[in-house]
Short mmCIF file of C-alpha atoms and ligand atoms in Angstrom, two decimals:
data_model
loop_
_atom_site.label_atom_id
_atom_site.label_comp_id
_atom_site.label_asym_id
_atom_site.label_seq_id
_atom_site.Cartn_x
_atom_site.Cartn_y
_atom_site.Cartn_z
CA MET A 129 78.07 118.76 81.00
CA ASN A 130 75.42 117.65 83.45
CA GLY A 131 76.68 119.38 86.66
CA PHE A 132 79.40 118.73 89.25
CA TYR A 133 80.25 115.71 91.43
CA HIS A 134 82.20 115.51 94.73
CA ILE A 135 83.24 112.10 96.13
CA ILE A 136 84.09 111.56 99.85
CA THR A 137 85.91 108.47 100.40
CA TYR A 138 86.67 106.72 103.72
CA GLY A 139 88.83 103.63 104.47
CA CYS A 140 91.29 101.60 102.58
CA GLN A 141 92.96 101.50 99.16
CA MET A 142 90.26 99.21 97.91
CA ASN A 143 87.58 102.20 98.65
CA VAL A 144 89.99 104.73 96.99
CA HIS A 145 89.96 102.64 93.96
CA ASP A 146 86.16 102.04 94.04
CA SER A 147 85.80 105.84 94.29
CA GLU A 148 87.81 106.00 90.98
CA LYS A 149 85.25 103.65 89.43
CA ILE A 150 82.33 105.89 90.73
CA ALA A 151 84.05 108.95 89.34
CA GLY A 152 84.27 107.07 85.92
CA MET A 153 80.54 106.23 86.01
CA LEU A 154 79.66 109.93 86.88
CA SER A 155 81.89 111.20 84.06
CA GLU A 156 80.24 108.88 81.60
CA LEU A 157 76.94 110.57 82.78
CA GLY A 158 78.37 114.02 81.93
CA TYR A 159 79.30 115.21 85.42
CA GLU A 160 82.60 116.92 86.20
CA SER A 161 84.63 116.84 89.48
CA THR A 162 84.63 119.64 91.93
CA ASP A 163 86.63 120.02 95.23
CA VAL A 164 84.07 122.54 96.37
CA ILE A 165 81.16 120.53 97.91
CA GLU A 166 78.67 123.40 97.74
CA ASP A 167 79.12 123.49 93.88
CA ALA A 168 78.30 119.79 93.59
CA ASP A 169 74.97 118.54 92.05
CA ILE A 170 75.75 115.11 93.20
CA ILE A 171 77.71 114.02 96.45
CA VAL A 172 78.75 110.55 96.93
CA PHE A 173 80.00 109.12 100.30
CA ASN A 174 82.01 105.90 99.69
CA THR A 175 81.90 104.64 103.39
CA CYS A 176 84.01 102.31 105.54
CA CYS A 177 82.91 100.23 108.50
CA ILE A 178 86.07 98.71 109.73
CA ARG A 179 86.07 100.53 112.98
CA GLU A 180 83.53 102.67 114.74
CA ASN A 181 85.19 105.87 114.16
CA ALA A 182 85.20 105.43 110.55
CA GLU A 183 81.44 105.19 110.75
CA ASN A 184 81.22 108.19 113.09
CA HIS A 185 83.08 110.40 110.59
CA ALA A 186 80.64 109.53 107.84
CA TYR A 187 77.59 110.02 110.11
CA GLY A 188 79.06 113.57 111.04
CA ASN A 189 79.66 114.46 107.51
CA ILE A 190 76.33 113.18 106.08
CA GLY A 191 74.53 115.03 108.90
CA MET A 192 76.19 118.20 108.02
CA LEU A 193 74.65 118.10 104.45
CA LYS A 194 70.99 118.52 105.74
CA LYS A 195 71.29 122.29 105.42
CA LEU A 196 72.79 122.17 101.89
CA LYS A 197 70.08 119.89 100.72
CA ALA A 198 67.46 121.96 102.13
CA ASN A 199 68.74 125.03 100.08
CA LYS A 200 69.44 123.08 96.91
CA LYS A 201 66.50 120.72 96.19
CA ASP A 202 68.08 119.11 93.17
CA LEU A 203 71.16 118.05 94.86
CA ILE A 204 71.53 114.28 94.86
CA ILE A 205 73.12 112.79 97.89
CA ALA A 206 74.26 108.94 97.55
CA VAL A 207 75.74 106.92 100.46
CA GLY A 208 77.38 103.71 99.40
CA GLY A 209 80.09 101.16 100.20
CA CYS A 210 80.76 98.93 103.19
CA MET A 211 78.51 100.84 105.84
CA PRO A 212 75.28 100.20 104.00
CA GLN A 213 76.26 96.65 103.19
CA GLN A 214 76.01 95.69 106.78
CA ILE A 215 72.74 94.00 107.65
CA GLY A 216 70.12 96.55 108.66
CA LYS A 217 72.34 99.61 108.14
CA ALA A 218 70.66 100.91 105.04
CA ASP A 219 67.43 101.20 107.09
CA ILE A 220 69.27 102.97 109.88
CA LEU A 221 70.83 105.26 107.46
CA HIS A 222 67.51 106.09 105.73
CA LYS A 223 65.76 106.77 109.06
CA LYS A 224 68.64 108.94 110.31
CA PHE A 225 69.14 110.90 107.09
CA PRO A 226 65.72 110.94 105.16
CA TYR A 227 67.24 113.36 102.90
CA VAL A 228 69.78 111.09 101.58
CA ASP A 229 68.57 110.17 97.93
CA ILE A 230 70.50 106.96 97.16
CA ILE A 231 71.73 104.13 99.35
CA PHE A 232 73.79 101.25 97.75
CA GLY A 233 76.31 98.55 99.01
CA THR A 234 79.64 97.14 97.88
CA HIS A 235 78.16 94.50 95.52
CA ASN A 236 76.11 96.99 93.38
CA LEU A 237 78.58 99.76 93.06
CA GLY A 238 78.57 99.14 89.24
CA ASN A 239 74.82 99.89 89.15
CA LEU A 240 75.18 103.37 90.35
CA LYS A 241 74.24 104.90 87.05
CA THR A 242 70.92 102.97 86.99
CA LEU A 243 70.13 104.03 90.67
CA ILE A 244 70.90 107.79 89.68
CA ALA A 245 68.50 107.33 86.68
CA GLU A 246 65.80 106.06 89.03
CA LYS A 247 66.24 109.03 91.39
CA LYS A 248 66.05 111.38 88.35
CA ASN A 249 62.81 109.63 87.27
CA GLY A 250 61.22 110.75 90.38
CA LYS A 251 61.67 107.97 92.94
CA LYS A 252 62.00 109.67 96.43
CA THR A 253 64.79 107.46 97.75
CA VAL A 254 66.42 104.67 95.95
CA VAL A 255 67.76 101.78 98.23
CA GLU A 256 69.51 98.99 96.70
CA VAL A 257 71.88 96.59 98.72
CA LEU A 258 72.35 93.16 97.28
CA THR A 259 72.92 90.23 99.53
CA GLY A 260 74.83 87.12 98.28
CA ASP A 261 78.52 86.50 97.77
CA GLY A 262 79.40 89.22 95.23
CA GLU A 263 80.74 88.79 91.82
CA VAL A 264 83.96 89.48 89.91
CA CYS A 265 83.74 92.85 88.20
CA GLU A 266 85.13 93.39 84.70
CA GLY A 267 84.67 96.14 82.27
CA ASP A 268 84.96 99.07 84.81
CA ASN A 269 86.14 102.39 83.41
CA PRO A 270 87.78 103.97 86.44
CA LEU A 271 88.68 107.69 86.24
CA ARG A 272 92.15 107.37 87.82
CA THR A 273 93.21 110.19 90.06
CA SER A 274 96.63 108.95 91.61
CA TYR A 275 98.80 109.23 88.54
CA PRO A 276 101.68 107.93 88.42
CA ASN A 277 100.25 105.22 90.45
CA ALA A 278 97.43 102.98 89.37
CA TRP A 279 95.45 100.61 91.66
CA VAL A 280 94.42 97.25 89.96
CA ASN A 281 91.94 94.98 91.64
CA ILE A 282 93.29 91.37 91.44
CA MET A 283 90.57 89.77 93.79
CA TYR A 284 87.54 90.70 96.02
CA GLY A 285 86.26 89.66 99.37
CA CYS A 286 87.86 87.68 102.04
CA ASP A 287 87.21 84.10 103.51
CA ASN A 288 89.36 84.39 106.59
CA PHE A 289 86.94 85.51 109.10
CA CYS A 290 89.31 86.97 111.57
CA SER A 291 87.12 87.14 114.67
CA TYR A 292 87.29 91.03 114.93
CA CYS A 293 86.77 91.86 111.35
CA ILE A 294 83.76 93.02 109.43
CA VAL A 295 85.36 92.76 106.11
CA PRO A 296 84.07 89.25 105.08
CA TYR A 297 80.53 90.34 105.84
CA VAL A 298 80.54 93.38 103.64
CA ARG A 299 82.98 92.46 100.82
CA GLY A 300 81.57 88.89 100.34
CA ARG A 301 83.48 85.67 99.59
CA GLU A 302 86.94 85.72 98.06
CA ARG A 303 86.97 85.60 94.38
CA SER A 304 89.76 86.32 91.89
CA ARG A 305 89.91 88.08 88.48
CA LEU A 306 91.27 86.11 85.55
CA PRO A 307 95.02 86.42 85.17
CA GLU A 308 94.84 87.36 81.51
CA ASN A 309 92.39 90.34 82.47
CA ILE A 310 94.68 91.58 85.16
CA LEU A 311 97.66 91.21 82.92
CA SER A 312 96.15 93.15 80.08
CA GLU A 313 94.93 95.92 82.48
CA ALA A 314 98.39 96.41 83.88
CA THR A 315 99.93 96.34 80.39
CA ARG A 316 97.64 98.99 79.20
CA LEU A 317 98.26 101.14 82.30
CA ILE A 318 102.17 100.94 81.84
CA LYS A 319 101.68 101.68 78.17
CA ASP A 320 99.54 104.74 79.13
CA GLY A 321 102.52 105.92 81.16
CA TYR A 322 101.65 104.81 84.74
CA ARG A 323 104.77 104.20 86.60
CA GLU A 324 103.58 102.18 89.63
CA ILE A 325 101.13 99.34 89.68
CA THR A 326 99.56 98.36 93.04
CA LEU A 327 97.86 95.07 93.07
CA LEU A 328 94.78 95.05 95.39
CA GLY A 329 93.21 92.26 97.39
CA GLN A 330 92.28 91.57 101.06
CA ASN A 331 94.53 88.54 100.89
CA VAL A 332 96.65 88.68 97.86
CA ASN A 333 98.57 85.52 98.80
CA SER A 334 95.57 83.35 98.14
CA TYR A 335 95.02 84.85 94.70
CA GLY A 336 93.80 82.33 92.17
CA LYS A 337 91.80 79.93 94.33
CA GLY A 338 89.32 78.23 91.98
CA ILE A 339 91.22 79.28 88.78
CA GLU A 340 93.27 76.27 87.44
CA GLY A 341 96.96 77.25 87.16
CA ALA A 342 96.65 80.69 88.61
CA SER A 343 98.88 81.72 91.51
CA PHE A 344 99.97 85.02 93.05
CA PRO A 345 103.89 84.38 92.40
CA GLU A 346 103.03 83.57 88.89
CA LEU A 347 100.81 86.65 88.49
CA LEU A 348 103.55 88.84 89.97
CA GLU A 349 106.17 87.35 87.72
CA ASN A 350 104.04 87.84 84.62
CA ILE A 351 103.27 91.56 85.29
CA ALA A 352 106.95 92.15 86.34
CA SER A 353 107.95 90.85 82.91
CA VAL A 354 105.93 93.70 80.99
CA ASP A 355 108.33 95.97 79.14
CA GLY A 356 108.82 99.42 80.44
CA LYS A 357 110.40 101.03 83.75
CA PHE A 358 107.80 100.78 86.42
CA ARG A 359 107.21 99.55 90.02
CA LEU A 360 104.94 96.71 91.19
CA ARG A 361 103.48 96.75 94.63
CA PHE A 362 100.66 94.74 96.22
CA MET A 363 98.54 94.69 99.34
CA THR A 364 97.55 92.96 101.62
CA SER A 365 99.42 89.78 102.37
CA HIS A 366 98.20 87.28 104.93
CA PRO A 367 100.89 85.44 106.76
CA LYS A 368 99.20 82.10 106.71
CA ASP A 369 99.25 81.90 102.85
CA PHE A 370 102.73 83.37 102.36
CA SER A 371 105.23 81.14 100.75
CA GLU A 372 108.97 80.95 100.07
CA GLU A 373 108.30 80.70 96.36
CA PHE A 374 106.58 84.10 96.58
CA VAL A 375 109.48 85.68 98.34
CA LYS A 376 111.81 84.50 95.75
CA VAL A 377 109.78 86.08 93.00
CA ILE A 378 110.13 89.39 94.79
CA ALA A 379 113.80 88.86 95.41
CA ASN A 380 114.32 87.97 91.46
CA ASN A 381 112.38 90.89 90.00
CA LYS A 382 113.86 94.39 90.44
CA LYS A 383 110.49 95.84 89.47
CA ILE A 384 108.69 94.31 92.53
CA CYS A 385 109.19 96.68 95.40
CA ASN A 386 111.24 95.34 98.31
CA ASN A 387 108.44 96.49 100.57
CA VAL A 388 106.18 93.90 102.08
CA HIS A 389 103.03 94.85 104.12
CA LEU A 390 102.50 91.77 106.46
CA PRO A 391 99.80 92.31 109.19
CA VAL A 392 100.64 90.53 112.57
CA GLN A 393 97.88 92.06 114.67
CA SER A 394 99.26 90.60 117.80
CA GLY A 395 102.40 89.00 119.21
CA SER A 396 100.61 86.79 121.64
CA ASP A 397 99.76 83.34 120.56
CA ARG A 398 96.70 83.26 122.81
CA ILE A 399 95.29 86.23 121.20
CA LEU A 400 96.22 85.23 117.67
CA LYS A 401 94.23 82.16 118.26
CA ALA A 402 91.28 84.03 119.51
CA MET A 403 91.44 86.37 116.64
CA ASN A 404 91.42 83.26 114.24
CA ARG A 405 94.54 84.34 112.54
CA ARG A 406 95.84 80.82 111.96
CA TYR A 407 99.57 81.26 112.64
CA THR A 408 101.39 81.62 115.96
CA SER A 409 104.10 84.33 116.61
CA LYS A 410 106.95 81.65 116.01
CA GLN A 411 105.37 80.91 112.59
CA TYR A 412 105.10 84.58 111.83
CA LEU A 413 108.58 85.07 112.73
CA GLU A 414 109.83 82.33 110.37
CA LYS A 415 108.05 83.93 107.55
CA VAL A 416 109.94 87.28 108.28
CA GLU A 417 113.16 85.22 108.51
CA ILE A 418 112.47 83.98 105.02
CA LEU A 419 111.86 87.67 103.79
CA LYS A 420 115.00 88.74 105.34
CA LYS A 421 117.04 85.97 104.08
CA TYR A 422 116.15 86.40 100.31
CA ILE A 423 115.66 90.34 100.58
CA PRO A 424 117.99 91.68 103.27
CA ASP A 425 116.89 95.21 102.76
CA CYS A 426 113.13 94.37 102.57
CA ALA A 427 110.91 97.19 104.30
CA ILE A 428 108.45 95.24 106.36
CA THR A 429 105.42 97.02 107.57
CA THR A 430 102.46 95.65 109.47
CA ASP A 431 98.89 96.37 111.13
CA LEU A 432 98.71 95.92 114.90
CA ILE A 433 95.59 95.87 117.03
CA VAL A 434 95.61 96.48 120.83
CA GLY A 435 92.73 95.89 123.41
CA PHE A 436 91.48 92.72 121.75
CA PRO A 437 89.02 91.15 124.29
CA GLY A 438 91.03 89.35 127.01
CA GLU A 439 94.33 91.05 126.05
CA THR A 440 96.50 91.02 129.30
CA ASP A 441 99.50 92.99 130.04
CA GLU A 442 101.43 89.81 129.24
CA ASP A 443 99.83 89.49 125.85
CA PHE A 444 100.48 93.13 125.08
CA LYS A 445 104.23 92.64 126.08
CA ALA A 446 104.43 89.78 123.68
CA THR A 447 103.40 92.34 120.93
CA LEU A 448 105.94 94.86 121.97
CA SER A 449 108.66 92.04 121.84
CA LEU A 450 107.65 90.97 118.52
CA VAL A 451 107.74 94.45 117.10
CA LYS A 452 111.17 94.83 118.31
CA GLU A 453 112.30 91.52 117.00
CA VAL A 454 110.97 92.35 113.52
CA GLY A 455 112.16 95.82 113.40
CA TYR A 456 109.24 97.16 111.19
CA SER A 457 109.87 100.22 108.93
CA SER A 458 106.50 101.43 109.87
CA ALA A 459 103.11 100.12 111.16
CA PHE A 460 99.56 100.97 111.39
CA THR A 461 98.24 100.75 114.94
CA PHE A 462 94.61 100.33 116.01
CA VAL A 463 92.62 100.13 119.07
CA TYR A 464 90.32 97.22 118.72
CA SER A 465 86.66 98.41 117.91
CA PRO A 466 83.90 95.79 118.35
CA ARG A 467 82.04 95.42 115.10
CA GLN A 468 78.40 94.06 115.33
CA GLY A 469 78.07 90.56 113.87
CA THR A 470 81.74 89.54 114.37
CA LYS A 471 82.55 86.70 116.98
CA ALA A 472 84.80 89.08 118.92
CA ALA A 473 82.11 91.44 119.66
CA GLU A 474 80.45 88.71 121.58
CA MET A 475 83.53 87.84 123.61
CA ALA A 476 83.60 88.33 127.39
CA ASP A 477 86.30 90.57 128.78
CA GLN A 478 86.25 93.64 126.53
CA ILE A 479 89.19 95.90 127.54
CA PRO A 480 88.45 99.26 129.02
CA GLU A 481 89.13 102.22 127.01
CA GLU A 482 91.87 103.78 129.26
CA VAL A 483 93.72 100.50 129.21
CA SER A 484 93.72 100.39 125.43
CA LYS A 485 94.67 104.01 125.18
CA ALA A 486 97.73 103.54 127.37
CA ARG A 487 98.71 100.52 125.35
CA ILE A 488 98.34 102.09 122.09
CA MET A 489 100.41 105.07 123.02
CA GLU A 490 103.24 102.89 124.26
CA LEU A 491 102.99 100.83 120.98
CA VAL A 492 103.08 104.05 118.79
CA GLU A 493 106.05 105.24 120.57
CA LEU A 494 108.12 102.12 120.12
CA VAL A 495 107.05 102.04 116.34
CA ASN A 496 107.89 105.48 115.86
CA SER A 497 111.25 105.18 117.44
CA GLN A 498 111.98 102.16 115.01
CA THR A 499 110.98 104.20 111.98
CA ARG A 500 113.06 107.12 113.07
CA SER A 501 116.17 105.03 113.78
CA GLN A 502 115.87 103.39 110.35
CA SER A 503 115.23 106.74 108.63
CA VAL A 504 118.25 108.55 109.84
CA LYS A 505 120.49 105.78 108.39
CA TYR A 506 119.27 107.32 104.93
CA VAL A 507 120.97 110.75 105.44
CA GLY A 508 124.03 111.07 102.96
CA LYS A 509 122.50 108.27 101.00
CA THR A 510 121.04 108.44 97.41
CA CYS A 511 117.36 107.45 97.01
CA GLU A 512 115.49 106.94 93.80
CA ILE A 513 112.15 108.60 94.12
CA LEU A 514 109.00 108.24 92.05
CA CYS A 515 107.73 111.95 91.86
CA GLU A 516 104.01 111.90 92.76
CA GLY A 517 103.19 115.47 93.41
CA TYR A 518 103.75 118.80 94.91
CA ASP A 519 103.25 119.75 98.46
CA ASP A 520 101.97 123.40 98.57
CA LYS A 521 102.85 123.91 102.29
CA LYS A 522 106.45 122.57 101.95
CA GLU A 523 106.84 124.00 98.47
CA MET A 524 108.57 120.93 97.57
CA PHE A 525 107.76 118.01 95.29
CA LEU A 526 107.35 114.62 96.88
CA GLY A 527 107.39 110.90 96.01
CA ARG A 528 108.14 107.52 97.48
CA ASP A 529 111.18 105.22 97.30
CA GLU A 530 110.95 101.56 96.62
CA TYR A 531 110.65 100.95 100.32
CA GLY A 532 107.72 103.34 100.74
CA ARG A 533 109.41 106.24 102.44
CA MET A 534 108.22 109.68 101.45
CA GLY A 535 110.98 111.85 99.93
CA TYR A 536 110.61 115.67 99.50
CA PHE A 537 112.89 117.80 97.18
CA LYS A 538 112.96 121.03 95.23
CA CYS A 539 113.11 121.02 91.43
CA ASP A 540 112.80 123.89 88.96
CA LYS A 541 110.67 121.83 86.47
CA ASN A 542 107.77 119.61 87.05
CA PRO A 543 109.11 115.95 87.58
CA VAL A 544 105.76 114.36 88.44
CA GLY A 545 105.68 110.81 86.95
CA GLU A 546 109.53 110.63 86.65
CA PHE A 547 112.08 108.56 88.65
CA VAL A 548 114.52 111.05 90.26
CA ASN A 549 117.63 110.41 92.38
CA ILE A 550 117.81 112.52 95.62
CA LYS A 551 120.61 112.86 98.02
CA ILE A 552 119.17 112.65 101.48
CA THR A 553 120.09 115.58 103.79
CA GLU A 554 117.50 115.22 106.49
CA ALA A 555 115.15 112.51 108.05
CA ASN A 556 112.02 113.20 109.90
CA GLY A 557 109.92 109.98 110.83
CA VAL A 558 109.11 108.28 107.64
CA SER A 559 109.81 111.47 105.70
CA LEU A 560 113.14 112.12 103.94
CA TYR A 561 114.45 115.40 102.68
CA GLY A 562 116.93 115.72 99.85
CA GLU A 563 118.59 117.49 97.02
CA LEU A 564 117.89 116.47 93.57
CA LEU A 565 120.90 114.94 91.60
CA LYS A 566 121.07 116.13 88.07
N1 LIG B 76 89.20 96.85 115.28
C1 LIG B 76 90.50 97.39 115.21
N2 LIG B 76 91.16 97.26 114.13
C2 LIG B 76 90.71 96.49 113.04
N3 LIG B 76 91.22 96.05 111.87
C3 LIG B 76 90.24 95.18 111.26
N4 LIG B 76 89.22 95.20 111.99
C4 LIG B 76 89.48 95.86 113.08
C5 LIG B 76 88.54 96.17 114.36
N5 LIG B 76 87.47 95.54 114.56
C6 LIG B 76 92.40 96.41 111.34
C7 LIG B 76 93.45 95.22 111.21
C8 LIG B 76 93.41 95.26 109.70
C9 LIG B 76 93.37 96.58 109.25
C10 LIG B 76 92.94 96.75 107.95
O1 LIG B 76 92.45 97.07 110.20
O2 LIG B 76 94.58 95.55 111.72
O3 LIG B 76 94.62 94.48 109.23
FE1 LIG B 77 89.64 91.20 107.75
FE2 LIG B 77 91.24 88.96 108.35
FE3 LIG B 77 90.04 89.24 105.88
FE4 LIG B 77 92.04 91.08 106.69
S1 LIG B 77 92.31 88.69 106.40
S2 LIG B 77 90.05 91.53 105.71
S3 LIG B 77 91.75 91.13 108.78
S4 LIG B 77 89.00 88.92 107.87
#
């Protein structure tokens, strides 16, 4: 044992899984995990830069470590991931926080052990951010922390360049893992007792570009055919690459959850064009129709942005109307945040904060009311829940149903990792409460 590590993760599931890879590397170096930051000998910030507030959280928390570092000279502080990967950001971080020991980007996450060795060999600050398109990583040994769920990368990067989005600049070009490598990872995980596999990519529907014969529907079908009781999920889908064949595969495979995250971003064609989303609201709704036709009970979720440059009241109304038409089971709603280096950040007519705030409140209210009205329909019904853990405050076990709703229930033994049936007695937003059926 070499000491303790503490990892702080910001952002998306991709980052959550990257942190599991970081944990794997630290454990290979002989470190053990601690929840108590003051006890840590190495603290790693795995950062996000998708919106300004994600960066501000990280700045605040890195700033708070100055005192800890002053009192504990051997403490190693590492800041990595999307924030330093932005052009010029590593320098800014270094100047702002000279006590940070290691700065690394998204493309060299796999080098962390070497960077730590450099630091231990006496280098004052180790800064390594690789430029270029990024590579496909194989041979990672993640220390998984989300049993019974397991994240599996199927592709890295994004080529879509939506005009508001920083991801293509910090995650590099789109590149897919070989299907046989993904299949063998998933098979191993299922054999090891994982009950839910979530395939990760910025744009899973374009999986397989550049690999002969590989496609996302085929990959899904192959993983769903692995023996054993488990659920298969994936995120995120881009509407422009979303095909009928893919929907049929979901419909025909019981193991693939009837829950599709299909980010629309806006309901206004003018704004969708300025966002470079490459579909109109009509084309989006056609894809939703296909989903509903083959999978009538499909829970559709989405991402929405308000306050994109030039968004008028009319544009915003179009978003509200699309949300009503689709009937999302839930949605992530965001206020547009200008990101340096993206096209949208240069656009005229940035929307005042108070306008965006009023719009997001109205949108959140609409989304929540839809979620509530869908959830109450569950009362009296039986749901199959995959138990994920225990909620200390509620003193209840919790888990999700196939549609992504959280179910809480009491049980006198530990059912984590098991599929259980609960009879729903109460609904509160996306949360359901029920009684365990024996
Ligand atoms: N501002 C606000 N939201 C953004 N997203 C991506 N970039 C921005 C930005 N600059 C949202 C999109 C995307 C989700 C992951 O984050 O809705 O789908
Ligand atoms: Fe960003 Fe668009 Fe790529 Fe999603 S598809 S990561 S929103 S550029």
